[in-house]
Structure formats: C-alpha cells, structure tokens
Coordinates of C-alpha atoms and ligand atoms in Angstrom, one line a residue:
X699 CA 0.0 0.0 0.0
X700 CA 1.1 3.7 -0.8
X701 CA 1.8 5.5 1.7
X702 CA 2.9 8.6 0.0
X703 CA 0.2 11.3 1.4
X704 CA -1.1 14.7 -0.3
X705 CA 1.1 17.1 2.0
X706 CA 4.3 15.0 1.0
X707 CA 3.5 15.6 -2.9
X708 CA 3.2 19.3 -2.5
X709 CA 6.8 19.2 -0.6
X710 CA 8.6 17.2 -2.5
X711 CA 9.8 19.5 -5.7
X712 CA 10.7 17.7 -8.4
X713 CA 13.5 18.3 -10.3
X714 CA 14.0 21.1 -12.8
X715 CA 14.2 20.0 -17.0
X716 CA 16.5 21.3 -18.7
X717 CA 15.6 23.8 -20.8
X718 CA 15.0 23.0 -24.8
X719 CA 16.6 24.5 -27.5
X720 CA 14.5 25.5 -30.4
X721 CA 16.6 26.0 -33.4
X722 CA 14.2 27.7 -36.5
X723 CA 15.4 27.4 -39.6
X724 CA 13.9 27.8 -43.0
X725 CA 13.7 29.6 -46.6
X726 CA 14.1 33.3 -46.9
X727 CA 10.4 34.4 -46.3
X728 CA 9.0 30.5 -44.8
X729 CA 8.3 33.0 -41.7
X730 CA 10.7 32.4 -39.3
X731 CA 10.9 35.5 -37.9
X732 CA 6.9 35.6 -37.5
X733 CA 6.9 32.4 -36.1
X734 CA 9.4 33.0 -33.6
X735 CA 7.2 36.4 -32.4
X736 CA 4.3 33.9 -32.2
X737 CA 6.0 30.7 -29.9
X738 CA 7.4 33.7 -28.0
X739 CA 3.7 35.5 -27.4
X740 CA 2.1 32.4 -26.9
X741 CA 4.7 30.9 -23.7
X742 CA 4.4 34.8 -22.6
X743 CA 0.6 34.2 -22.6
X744 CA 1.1 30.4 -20.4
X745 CA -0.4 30.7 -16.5
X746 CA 2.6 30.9 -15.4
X747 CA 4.2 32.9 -18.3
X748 CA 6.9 31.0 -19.6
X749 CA 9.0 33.7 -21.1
X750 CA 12.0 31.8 -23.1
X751 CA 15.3 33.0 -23.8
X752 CA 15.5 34.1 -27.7
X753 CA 18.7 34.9 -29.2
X754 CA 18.7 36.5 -33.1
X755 CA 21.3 35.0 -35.1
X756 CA 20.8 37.6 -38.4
X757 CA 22.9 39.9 -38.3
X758 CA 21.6 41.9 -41.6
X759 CA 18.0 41.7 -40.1
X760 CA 16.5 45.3 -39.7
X761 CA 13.6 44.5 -37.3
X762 CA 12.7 41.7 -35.8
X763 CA 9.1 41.5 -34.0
X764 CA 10.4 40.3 -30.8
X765 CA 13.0 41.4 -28.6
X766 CA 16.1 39.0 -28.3
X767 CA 17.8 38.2 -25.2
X768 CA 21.0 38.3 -27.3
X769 CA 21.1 39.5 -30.9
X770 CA 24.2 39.2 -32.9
X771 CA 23.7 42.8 -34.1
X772 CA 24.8 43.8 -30.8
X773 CA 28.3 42.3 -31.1
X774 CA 29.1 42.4 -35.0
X775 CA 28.2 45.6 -37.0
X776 CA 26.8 43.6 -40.6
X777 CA 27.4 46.9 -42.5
X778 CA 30.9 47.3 -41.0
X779 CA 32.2 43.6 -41.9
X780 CA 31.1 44.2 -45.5
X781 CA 33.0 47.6 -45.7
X782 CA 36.2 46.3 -44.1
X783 CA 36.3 42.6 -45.7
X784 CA 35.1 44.2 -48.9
X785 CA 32.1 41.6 -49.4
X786 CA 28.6 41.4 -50.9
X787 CA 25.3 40.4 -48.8
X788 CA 25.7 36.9 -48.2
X789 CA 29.9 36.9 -47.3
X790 CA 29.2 39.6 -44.9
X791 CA 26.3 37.8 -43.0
X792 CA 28.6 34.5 -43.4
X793 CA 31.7 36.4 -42.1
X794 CA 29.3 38.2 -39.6
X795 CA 28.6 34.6 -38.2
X796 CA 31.8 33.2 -38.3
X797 CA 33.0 36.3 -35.7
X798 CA 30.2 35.8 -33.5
X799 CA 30.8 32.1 -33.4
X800 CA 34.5 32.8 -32.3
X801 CA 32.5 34.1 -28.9
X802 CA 29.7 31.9 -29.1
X803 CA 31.5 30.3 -25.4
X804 CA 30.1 33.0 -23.7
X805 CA 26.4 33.0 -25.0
X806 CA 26.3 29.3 -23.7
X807 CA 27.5 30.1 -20.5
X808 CA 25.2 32.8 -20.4
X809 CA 22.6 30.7 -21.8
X810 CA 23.4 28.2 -19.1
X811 CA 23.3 30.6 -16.1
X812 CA 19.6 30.9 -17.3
X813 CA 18.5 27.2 -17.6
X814 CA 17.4 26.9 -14.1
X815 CA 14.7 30.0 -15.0
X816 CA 13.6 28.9 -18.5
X817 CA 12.2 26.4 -20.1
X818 CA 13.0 27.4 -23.5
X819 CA 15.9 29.1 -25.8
X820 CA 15.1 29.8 -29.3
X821 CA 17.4 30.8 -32.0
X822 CA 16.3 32.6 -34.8
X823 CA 19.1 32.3 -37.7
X824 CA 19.8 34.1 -40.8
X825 CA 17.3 34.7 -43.5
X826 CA 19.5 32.7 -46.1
X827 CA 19.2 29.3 -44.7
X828 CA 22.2 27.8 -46.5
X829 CA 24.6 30.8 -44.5
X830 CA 23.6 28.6 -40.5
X831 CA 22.7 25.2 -42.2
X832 CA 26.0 24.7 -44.7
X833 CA 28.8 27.1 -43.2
X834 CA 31.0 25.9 -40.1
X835 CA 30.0 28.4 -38.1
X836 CA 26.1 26.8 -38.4
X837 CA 27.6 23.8 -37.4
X838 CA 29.9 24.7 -34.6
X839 CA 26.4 26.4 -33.0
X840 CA 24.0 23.8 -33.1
X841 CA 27.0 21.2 -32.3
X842 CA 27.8 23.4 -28.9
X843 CA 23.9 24.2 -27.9
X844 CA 23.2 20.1 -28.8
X845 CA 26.0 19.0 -26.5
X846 CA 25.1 21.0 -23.4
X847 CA 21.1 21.2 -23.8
X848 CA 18.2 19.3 -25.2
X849 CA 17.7 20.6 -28.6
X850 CA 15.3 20.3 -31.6
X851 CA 15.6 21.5 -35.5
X852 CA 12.1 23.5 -36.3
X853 CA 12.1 23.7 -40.1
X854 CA 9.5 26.6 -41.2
X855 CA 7.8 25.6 -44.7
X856 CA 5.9 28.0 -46.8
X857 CA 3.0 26.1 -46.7
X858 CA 1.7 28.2 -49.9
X859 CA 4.3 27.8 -52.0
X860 CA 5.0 24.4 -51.6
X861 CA 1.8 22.8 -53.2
X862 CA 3.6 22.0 -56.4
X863 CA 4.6 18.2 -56.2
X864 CA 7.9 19.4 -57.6
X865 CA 8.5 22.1 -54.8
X866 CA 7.2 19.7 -52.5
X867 CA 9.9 17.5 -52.9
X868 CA 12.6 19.8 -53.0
X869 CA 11.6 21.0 -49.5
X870 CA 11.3 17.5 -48.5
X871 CA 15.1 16.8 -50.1
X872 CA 16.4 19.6 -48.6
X873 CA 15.1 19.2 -45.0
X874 CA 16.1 15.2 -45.3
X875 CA 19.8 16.8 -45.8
X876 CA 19.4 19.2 -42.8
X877 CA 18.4 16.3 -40.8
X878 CA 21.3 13.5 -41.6
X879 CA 23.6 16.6 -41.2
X880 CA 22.5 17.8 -37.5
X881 CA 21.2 14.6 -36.5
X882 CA 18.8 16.2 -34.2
X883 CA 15.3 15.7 -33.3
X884 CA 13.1 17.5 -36.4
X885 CA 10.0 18.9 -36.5
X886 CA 8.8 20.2 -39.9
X887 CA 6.5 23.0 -39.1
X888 CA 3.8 23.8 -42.1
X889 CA 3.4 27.4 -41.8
X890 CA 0.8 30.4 -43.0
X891 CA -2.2 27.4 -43.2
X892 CA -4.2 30.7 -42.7
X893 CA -3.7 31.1 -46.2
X894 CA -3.2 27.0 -47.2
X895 CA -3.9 24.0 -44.7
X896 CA -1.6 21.8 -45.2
X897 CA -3.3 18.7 -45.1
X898 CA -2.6 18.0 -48.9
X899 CA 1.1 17.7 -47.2
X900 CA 0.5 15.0 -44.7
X901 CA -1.7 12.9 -47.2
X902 CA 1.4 13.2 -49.6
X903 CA 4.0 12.3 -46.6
X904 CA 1.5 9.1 -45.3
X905 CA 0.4 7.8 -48.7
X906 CA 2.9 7.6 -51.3
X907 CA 0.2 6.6 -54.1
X908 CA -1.8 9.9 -53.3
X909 CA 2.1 11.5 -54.3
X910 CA 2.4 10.0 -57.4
X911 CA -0.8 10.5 -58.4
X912 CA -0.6 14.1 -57.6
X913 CA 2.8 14.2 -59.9
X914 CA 1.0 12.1 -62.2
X915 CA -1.7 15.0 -62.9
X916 CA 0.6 17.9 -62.2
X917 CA 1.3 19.6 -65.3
X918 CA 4.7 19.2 -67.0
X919 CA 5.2 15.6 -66.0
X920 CA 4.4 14.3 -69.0
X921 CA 6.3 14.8 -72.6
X922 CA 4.0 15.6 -76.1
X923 CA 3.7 11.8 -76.4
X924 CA 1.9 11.7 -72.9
X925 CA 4.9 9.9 -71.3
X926 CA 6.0 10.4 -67.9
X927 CA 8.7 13.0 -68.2
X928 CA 13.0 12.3 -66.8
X929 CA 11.9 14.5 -64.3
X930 CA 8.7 13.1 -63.6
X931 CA 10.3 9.6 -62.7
X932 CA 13.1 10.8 -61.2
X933 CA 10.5 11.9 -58.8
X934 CA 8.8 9.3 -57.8
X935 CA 11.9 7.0 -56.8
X936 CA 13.0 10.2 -54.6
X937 CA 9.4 9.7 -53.4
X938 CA 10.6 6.1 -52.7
X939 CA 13.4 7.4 -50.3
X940 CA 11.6 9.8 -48.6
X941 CA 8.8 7.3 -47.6
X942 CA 11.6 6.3 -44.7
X943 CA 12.7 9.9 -44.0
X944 CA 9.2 11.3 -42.8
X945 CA 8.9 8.5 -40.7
X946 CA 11.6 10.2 -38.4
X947 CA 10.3 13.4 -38.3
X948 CA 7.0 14.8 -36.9
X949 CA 4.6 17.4 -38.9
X950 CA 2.2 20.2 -37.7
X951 CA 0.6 22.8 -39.4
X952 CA 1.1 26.3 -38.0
X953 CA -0.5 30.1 -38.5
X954 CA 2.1 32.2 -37.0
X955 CA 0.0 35.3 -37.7
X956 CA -3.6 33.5 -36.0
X957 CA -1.5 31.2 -33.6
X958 CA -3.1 28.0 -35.3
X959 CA -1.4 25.0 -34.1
X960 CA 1.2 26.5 -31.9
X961 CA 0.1 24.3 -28.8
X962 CA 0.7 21.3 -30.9
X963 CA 3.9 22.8 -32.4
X964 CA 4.6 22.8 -28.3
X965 CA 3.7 19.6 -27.9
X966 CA 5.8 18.0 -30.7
X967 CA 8.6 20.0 -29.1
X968 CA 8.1 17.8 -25.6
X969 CA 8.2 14.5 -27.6
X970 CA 11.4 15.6 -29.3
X971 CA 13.0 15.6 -25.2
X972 CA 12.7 12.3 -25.3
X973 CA 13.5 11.6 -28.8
X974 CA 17.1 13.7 -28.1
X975 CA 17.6 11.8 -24.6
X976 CA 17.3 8.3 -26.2
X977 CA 19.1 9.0 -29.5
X978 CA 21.0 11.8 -30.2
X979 CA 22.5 11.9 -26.8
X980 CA 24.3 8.5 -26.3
X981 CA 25.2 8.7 -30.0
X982 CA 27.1 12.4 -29.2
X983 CA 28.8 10.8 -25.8
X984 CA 30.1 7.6 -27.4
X985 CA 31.8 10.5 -30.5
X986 CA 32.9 12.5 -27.6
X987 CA 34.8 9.8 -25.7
X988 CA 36.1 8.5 -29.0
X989 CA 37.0 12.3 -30.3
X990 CA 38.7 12.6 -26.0
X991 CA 40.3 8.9 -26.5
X992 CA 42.1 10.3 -29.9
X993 CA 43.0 13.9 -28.6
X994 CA 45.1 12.0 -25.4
X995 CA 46.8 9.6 -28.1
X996 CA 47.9 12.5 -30.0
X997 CA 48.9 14.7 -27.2
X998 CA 51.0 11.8 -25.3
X999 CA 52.5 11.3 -28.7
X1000 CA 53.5 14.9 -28.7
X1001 CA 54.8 14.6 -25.7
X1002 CA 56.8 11.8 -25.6
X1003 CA 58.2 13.1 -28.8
X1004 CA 58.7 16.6 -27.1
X1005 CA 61.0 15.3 -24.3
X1006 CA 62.8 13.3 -26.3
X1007 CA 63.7 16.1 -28.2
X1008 CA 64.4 17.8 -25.4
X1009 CA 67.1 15.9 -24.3
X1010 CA 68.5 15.9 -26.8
X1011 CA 69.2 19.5 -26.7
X1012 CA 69.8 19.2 -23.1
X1013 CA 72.5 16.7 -23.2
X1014 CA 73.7 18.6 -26.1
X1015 CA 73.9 22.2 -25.0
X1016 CA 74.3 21.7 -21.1
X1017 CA 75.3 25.2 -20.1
X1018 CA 72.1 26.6 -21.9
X1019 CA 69.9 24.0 -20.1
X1020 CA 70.8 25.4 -16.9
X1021 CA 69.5 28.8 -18.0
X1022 CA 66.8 27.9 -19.4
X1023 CA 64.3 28.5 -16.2
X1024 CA 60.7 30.0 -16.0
X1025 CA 60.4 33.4 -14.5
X1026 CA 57.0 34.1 -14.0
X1027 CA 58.1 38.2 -13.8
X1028 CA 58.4 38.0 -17.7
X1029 CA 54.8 37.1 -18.5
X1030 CA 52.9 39.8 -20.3
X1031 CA 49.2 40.7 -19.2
X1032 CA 47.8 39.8 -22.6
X1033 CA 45.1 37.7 -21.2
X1034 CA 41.8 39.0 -22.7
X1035 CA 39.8 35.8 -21.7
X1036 CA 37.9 38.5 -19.4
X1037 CA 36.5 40.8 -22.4
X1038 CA 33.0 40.2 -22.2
X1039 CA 31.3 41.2 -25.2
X1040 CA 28.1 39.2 -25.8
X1041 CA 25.0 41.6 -24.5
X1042 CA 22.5 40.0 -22.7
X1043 CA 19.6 42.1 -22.4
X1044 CA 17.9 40.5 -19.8
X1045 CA 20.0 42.5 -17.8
X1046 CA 19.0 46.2 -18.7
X1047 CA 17.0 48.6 -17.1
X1048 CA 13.4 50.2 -18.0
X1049 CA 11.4 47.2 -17.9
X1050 CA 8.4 47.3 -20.1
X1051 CA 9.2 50.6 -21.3
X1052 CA 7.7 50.7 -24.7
X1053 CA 9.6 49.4 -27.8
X1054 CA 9.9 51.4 -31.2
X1055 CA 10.8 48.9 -33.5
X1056 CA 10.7 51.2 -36.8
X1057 CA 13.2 53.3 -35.4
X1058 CA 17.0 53.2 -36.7
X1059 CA 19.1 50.5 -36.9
X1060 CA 21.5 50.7 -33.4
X1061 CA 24.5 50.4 -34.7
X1062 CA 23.9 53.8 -35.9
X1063 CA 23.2 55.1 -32.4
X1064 CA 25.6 52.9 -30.0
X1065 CA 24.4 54.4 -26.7
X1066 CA 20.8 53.5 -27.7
X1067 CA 20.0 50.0 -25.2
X1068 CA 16.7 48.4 -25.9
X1069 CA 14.2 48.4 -23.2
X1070 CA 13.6 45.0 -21.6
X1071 CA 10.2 43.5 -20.8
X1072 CA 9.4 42.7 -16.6
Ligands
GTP1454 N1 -0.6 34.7 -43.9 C1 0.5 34.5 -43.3 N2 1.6 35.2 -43.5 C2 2.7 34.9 -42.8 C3 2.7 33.9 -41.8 N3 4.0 33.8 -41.3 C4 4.7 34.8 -41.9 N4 3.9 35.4 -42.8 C5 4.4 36.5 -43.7 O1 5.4 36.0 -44.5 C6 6.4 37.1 -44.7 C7 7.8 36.6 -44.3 O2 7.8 36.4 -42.9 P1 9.1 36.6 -42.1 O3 8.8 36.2 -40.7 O4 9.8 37.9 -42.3 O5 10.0 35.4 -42.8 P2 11.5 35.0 -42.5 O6 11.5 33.6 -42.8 O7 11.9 35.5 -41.2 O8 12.2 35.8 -43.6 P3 13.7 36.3 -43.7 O9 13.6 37.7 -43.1 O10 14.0 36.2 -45.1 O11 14.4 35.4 -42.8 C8 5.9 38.3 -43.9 O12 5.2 39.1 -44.8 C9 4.9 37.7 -42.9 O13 3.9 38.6 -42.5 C10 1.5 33.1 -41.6 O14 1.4 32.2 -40.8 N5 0.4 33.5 -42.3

C-alpha cells in the first residue's frame, strides 16, 4: 500500500528539465521571424508565463518582432564587416557569423546561467538558410547548444508555396539533408495554413500513391507523347526514399500570424525531449569519448616526442639547459579571456518601457540600449 500522502507531494519538488533549445530554420520568407514572435507570445501568454530566452542570429535583419535576449547585431556591426572585408550580402552575414561564433562560449555560458529560469531558448538564424545550415559556423552552434542542452531542428515551410509536387519535394530533399547533417530531433513545421492547410502535405507524406498520383496529374510531368517526363520519374523514386525519412520526423501545421497550431507545435517540441535523450545523446557521448580517446593519443604522442627532443638539446647544450628556467616576472598581461562582449539584455533597465521597433538600426546610435520587458 502507498503510503505517500497529499502534504508529502506538494513538498517534495521535483527536479528542474533542462531547458530545450529550439533551433528555427527555414527559406528566406518561410516565416521564421513571424513564427518565432508567435511561440514567444504564446509561452508569454502560459499561467505561469513562460518567457523563453531568444537569441537572433541575423545579423543583416533590420527589425525583428520580438525582442532577443541576445542578438548578434549587438556584437558584429553587418554593415561594418562588408565595408572592411570588402564583401557582398551573403559573405558579410557568413563572415558576420563566423566572428560571432568565435564568442559563441560566452552566449552558452550565459545561456546556461539561465536554464534553471527557463524552459525554453530559441534561436532565430539568418534569412539565407544555406549561411547557418552549410557554413562551419552553423555547425559549430547547433554542435555546442546540442552538446550542453536538449535541442530540436524547427524547419519553417511556406505552406503556400510548396503545393507543387515538384517544390514539395525539394523542401522534403532539402530538410532530409538538414536532418542527416544535424542529426537532431526534427520537426517540420507547415506554416501560414491561414492562407493554405496543409493537409494535402501529410496525405502526400502518409500515402505515397496519393504522391504519385498528384505528380502524375501535375502539369509538365508528361512529354507531347503523354509519357511520364525524366523529371517526372526521377520523382517518384525520390518519393521512394523519402517514404523512410518522414517517418523520423514529426509534422504540424502552423499560422504564426492567428497562432493556429502553436500548442501542438509545443507539444511536438516535448516529444522531441525524449527523442534527443534516447538518440541523439548516447550517439554524441560515445563520439565525444572516442574524439577525447584520440585527442590523449595525440597529445601523449606529442609529448613523448617533445622530451625526447628535449634531451637531446639538453644533453647537447648543457650550459644553456641550466638557464633555461621560467620566470613568471616576464609574462605579459595579454590575457583577454575576461573581455566580455556578448549583451544579454535581460540585464537592462526600464522594464516594459515601450519598444519602437521602426526606429533606426543601433549600430547607428551605440548608446541606444533596448528596453527590456518585466
Ligand atoms: N498569412 C500568413 N503570412 C505569414 C505567416 N507567417 C509569416 N507570414 C508573412 O510572411 C512574410 C515573411 O515572414 P518573415 O517572418 O519575415 O519570414 P522570414 O523567414 O523570417 O524571412 P527572412 O527575413 O528572409 O528570414 C511576412 O510578410 C509575414 O507577414 C503566416 O502564418 N500566415
């Protein structure tokens, strides 16, 4: 018989998650930026509010509808990196990322200092998808947020434009890349299904016939002669492949201008915990010992072949040897490890003060610090 009583329930506090990372990624113009304003309204609008920790990483972005914890404008200047490195759009946004990823240490330890407060962190990346999702810098991110925190890949789909079987499929291909490349648990996330549900997408995902048949009776899969098109049945054996890729991803449909489908976006997110704590994490230990197992080979290689060399020269040069003694009164202060350079705005004063988000860009005002909400 239980004898666990009401009164020792409401004692006993169980322990907090860890907070989950939501990375959203997506085509220029999917919505991400939209969709991130609506998650962040909707865990504002939870009894208790559940504010989460949002950090922009587009630097070239002029407004964003929500106001980021951290946000890489604050720490690279966009229009500055293109002057000085002489680049177009795209290199400077790349370059911009690569020089915030050389501090990107400090926004997980800052990050971390928060995960006993919040139950989510959501990273908005760059408008050009292929800038987080192909560069190093992409990769160096979502390795170091993986590694330390529960995360999950929210791919925003422009639910509109993706009714074509042909565009269909190259979202699908795409996505399937993003997901054998990070690994991580993935959610695809239909969005705008205020303008078109998405349904037609999950009857094409669940039923490959209904797929074919809708490339069957699109138009331009089929020659003059009425036969199926190179294209056509190149089609449906990528069709063939997918079939096993969308079983290891989960779908909703989203508005993230009515909020449509943002609790079960929320609840995909919880199933992808579990998803990340059975099979993305042992998979990343057993590469991190391995990776730790090499870097010790190497370095007691290096070593062994250091002090050999060493005395060498020692048993050659014996006089020299004798000198050569470290005085600590020589070493220079160049230590910068303590620079801190990474704004989080959490911090700042005049909470709930109101936010003019059509005003200038800050870089052209540096004094200017946005207002935080309570
Ligand atoms: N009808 C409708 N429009 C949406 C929805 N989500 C976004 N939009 C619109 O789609 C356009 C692009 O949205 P953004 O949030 O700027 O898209 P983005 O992916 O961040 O774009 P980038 O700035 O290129 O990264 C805007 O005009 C939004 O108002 C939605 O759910 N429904």
């Amino acid at each position: 018989m239980s004898t666990t009583t009401a009164q020792d329930t409401s004692t006993s506090t169980p322990e907090k998650k860890k907070p989950i990372v939501i990375i959203t990624i997506g085509m220029a113009g999917a919505g991400k930026s939209t969709f991130v304003q609506q998650i962040n309204s909707y865990l504002h609008s939870q009894n208790p509010p559940k504010p989460p920790y949002v950090l922009n990483l587009d630097p070239a972005v002029a407004n964003v509808p929500f106001e980021p914890n951290i946000d890489i404008r604050d720490t690279v200047n966009y229009h500055e990196v293109m002057k000085q490195y002489n680049l177009g759009p795209n290199g400077g946004i790349l370059t911009a990322l690569n020089l915030f990823t050389t501090k990107f240490d400090q926004v997980l330890d800052l990050v971390e200092k928060r995960a006993d407060t919040v139950d989510y962190v959501i990273l908005d990346t760059p408008g050009q998808i292929e800038i987080f999702t192909w560069s190093a810098s992409g990769a160096i991110i979502t390795d170091a947020v993986a590694s330390s925190l529960p995360t999950v890949v929210a791919y925003i789909i422009d639910t509109p434009r993706t009714t074509a079987p042909a565009t269909f499929m190259s979202n699908m291909l795409y996505a399937c890349s993003i997901l054998y490349k990070t690994k991580l648990p993935f959610i695809l996330v239909f969005n705008k299904t205020d303008v078109q549900p998405h349904d037609f997408a999950i009857e094409w995902m669940h039923d490959f016939e209904k797929f074919q048949d809708a490339l069957a009776h699109h138009s331009g899969t089929t020659d003059d002669e009425g036969e199926p098109t190179y294209m056509n049945s190149l089609m449906n054996s990528m069709s063939l492949v997918l079939d096993e890729f969308y079983q290891h991803l989960t779908a909703v449909g989203v508005s993230s201008v009515t909020g449509d489908g943002i609790k079960e976006f929320f609840d995909a997110v919880e199933a992808s915990r579990t998803e990340y704590e059975t099979e993305y994490l042992p998979e990343l230990q057993q590469a991190k010992a391995a990776r730790e197992q090499q870097l010790q080979a190497a370095k007691e290689d290096s070593m062994n072949r250091l002090m050999k060399d060493l005395a060498v020269d020692r048993a050659r040069n014996p006089e020299a040897a004798e000198q050569d003694r470290w005085d600590p009164e020589e070493e220079g202060d160049d230590d910068d490890d303590d620079e801190i350079n990474i704004i989080d705005r959490s911090e700042e004063p005049w909470p709930g003060q109101y936010v003019d988000l059509t005003r200038a860009r800050r870089q052209e005002d540096e004094a200017f610090a946005w207002p935080r909400p309570v």
